[in-house]
Tab-separated table of C-alpha atoms in Angstrom:
chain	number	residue	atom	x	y	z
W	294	UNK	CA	111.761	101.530	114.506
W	295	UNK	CA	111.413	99.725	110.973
W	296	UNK	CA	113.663	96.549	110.517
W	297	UNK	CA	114.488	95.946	107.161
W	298	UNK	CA	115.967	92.936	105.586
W	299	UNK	CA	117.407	93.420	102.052
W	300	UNK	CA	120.430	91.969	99.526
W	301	UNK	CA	123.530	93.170	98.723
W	302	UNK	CA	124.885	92.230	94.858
W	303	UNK	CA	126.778	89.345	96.234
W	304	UNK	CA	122.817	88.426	97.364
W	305	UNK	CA	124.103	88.557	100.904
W	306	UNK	CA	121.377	88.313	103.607
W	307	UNK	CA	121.670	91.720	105.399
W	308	UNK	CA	118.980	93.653	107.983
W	309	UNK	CA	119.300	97.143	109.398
W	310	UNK	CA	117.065	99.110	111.552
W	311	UNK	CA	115.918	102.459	110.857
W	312	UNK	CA	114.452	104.647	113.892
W	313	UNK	CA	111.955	107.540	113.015
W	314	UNK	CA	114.667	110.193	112.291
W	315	UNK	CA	116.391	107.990	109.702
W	316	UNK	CA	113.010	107.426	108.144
W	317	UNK	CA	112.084	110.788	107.471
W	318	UNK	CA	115.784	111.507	106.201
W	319	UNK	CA	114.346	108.117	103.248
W	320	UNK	CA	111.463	110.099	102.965
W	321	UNK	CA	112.607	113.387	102.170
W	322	UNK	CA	115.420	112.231	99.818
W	323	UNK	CA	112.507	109.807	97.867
W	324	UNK	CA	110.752	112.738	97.409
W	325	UNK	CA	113.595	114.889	96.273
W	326	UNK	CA	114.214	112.383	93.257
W	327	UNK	CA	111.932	113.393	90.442
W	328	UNK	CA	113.155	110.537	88.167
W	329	UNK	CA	110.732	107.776	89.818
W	330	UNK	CA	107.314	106.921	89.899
W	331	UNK	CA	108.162	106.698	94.290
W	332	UNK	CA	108.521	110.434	94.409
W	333	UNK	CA	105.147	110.857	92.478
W	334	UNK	CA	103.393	108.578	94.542
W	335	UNK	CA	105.184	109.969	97.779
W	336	UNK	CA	103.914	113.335	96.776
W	337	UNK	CA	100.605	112.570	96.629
W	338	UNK	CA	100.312	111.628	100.599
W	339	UNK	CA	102.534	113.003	103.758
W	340	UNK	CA	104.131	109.883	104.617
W	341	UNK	CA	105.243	110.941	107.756
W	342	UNK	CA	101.683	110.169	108.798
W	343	UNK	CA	100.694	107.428	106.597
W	344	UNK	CA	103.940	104.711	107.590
W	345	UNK	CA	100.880	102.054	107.649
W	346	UNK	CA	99.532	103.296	104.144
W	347	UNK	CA	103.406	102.802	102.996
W	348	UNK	CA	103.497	99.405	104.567
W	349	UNK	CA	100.325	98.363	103.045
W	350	UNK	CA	101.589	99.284	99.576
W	351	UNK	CA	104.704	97.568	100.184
W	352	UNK	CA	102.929	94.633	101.124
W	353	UNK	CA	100.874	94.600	98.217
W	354	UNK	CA	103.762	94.741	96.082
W	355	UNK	CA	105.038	91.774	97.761
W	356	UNK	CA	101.484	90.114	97.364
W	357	UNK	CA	100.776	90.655	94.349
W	358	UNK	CA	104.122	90.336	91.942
W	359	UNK	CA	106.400	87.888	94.374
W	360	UNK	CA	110.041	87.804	94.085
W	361	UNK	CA	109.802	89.315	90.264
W	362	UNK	CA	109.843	92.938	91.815
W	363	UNK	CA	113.307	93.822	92.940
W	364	UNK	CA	114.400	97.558	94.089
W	365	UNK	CA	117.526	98.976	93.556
W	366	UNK	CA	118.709	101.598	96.017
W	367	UNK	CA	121.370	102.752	97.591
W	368	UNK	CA	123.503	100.621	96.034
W	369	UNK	CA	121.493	97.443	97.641
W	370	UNK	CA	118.935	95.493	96.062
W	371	UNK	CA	115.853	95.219	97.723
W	372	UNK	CA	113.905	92.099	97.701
W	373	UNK	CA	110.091	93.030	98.742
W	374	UNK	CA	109.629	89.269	99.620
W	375	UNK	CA	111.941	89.745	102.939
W	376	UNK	CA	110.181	93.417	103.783
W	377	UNK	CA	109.872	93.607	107.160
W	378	UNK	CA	108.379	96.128	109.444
């Protein structure tokens, strides 16, 4: 189970939990897109069995570029600094 904290636009706090299921449901629709750099770099691995490789990038995102790295998706925005897992 992944928690995830993100923002709406109104920058409303929200979290939601994902079980493994839901996951690979993100998964295969990331990789479906061809219009981003994700589905590229989702290609290149199975992520299925590499959640800790995903994290790891995630967190080095976070690390490395602070709050100037936000994700749109879904119609959220995604702040890496509150990625939890």
């Amino acid at each position: 189970m992944l928690d995830i904290i993100y923002y709406n636009y109104d920058l409303i706090k929200k979290s939601v939990q994902i079980n493994d299921e839901e996951f690979k449901k993100l998964i295969d629709l990331l990789i479906a897109s061809n219009s981003s750099a994700t589905s590229k770099i989702l290609k290149e691995f199975n992520p299925y069995k590499n959640l800790d490789r995903l994290l790891n990038i995630a967190e080095y995102i976070k690390n490395t570029f602070s709050d100037l790295i936000i994700i749109g998706m879904g119609g959220a925005i995604l702040n890496p600094m509150s990625i939890t897992a």
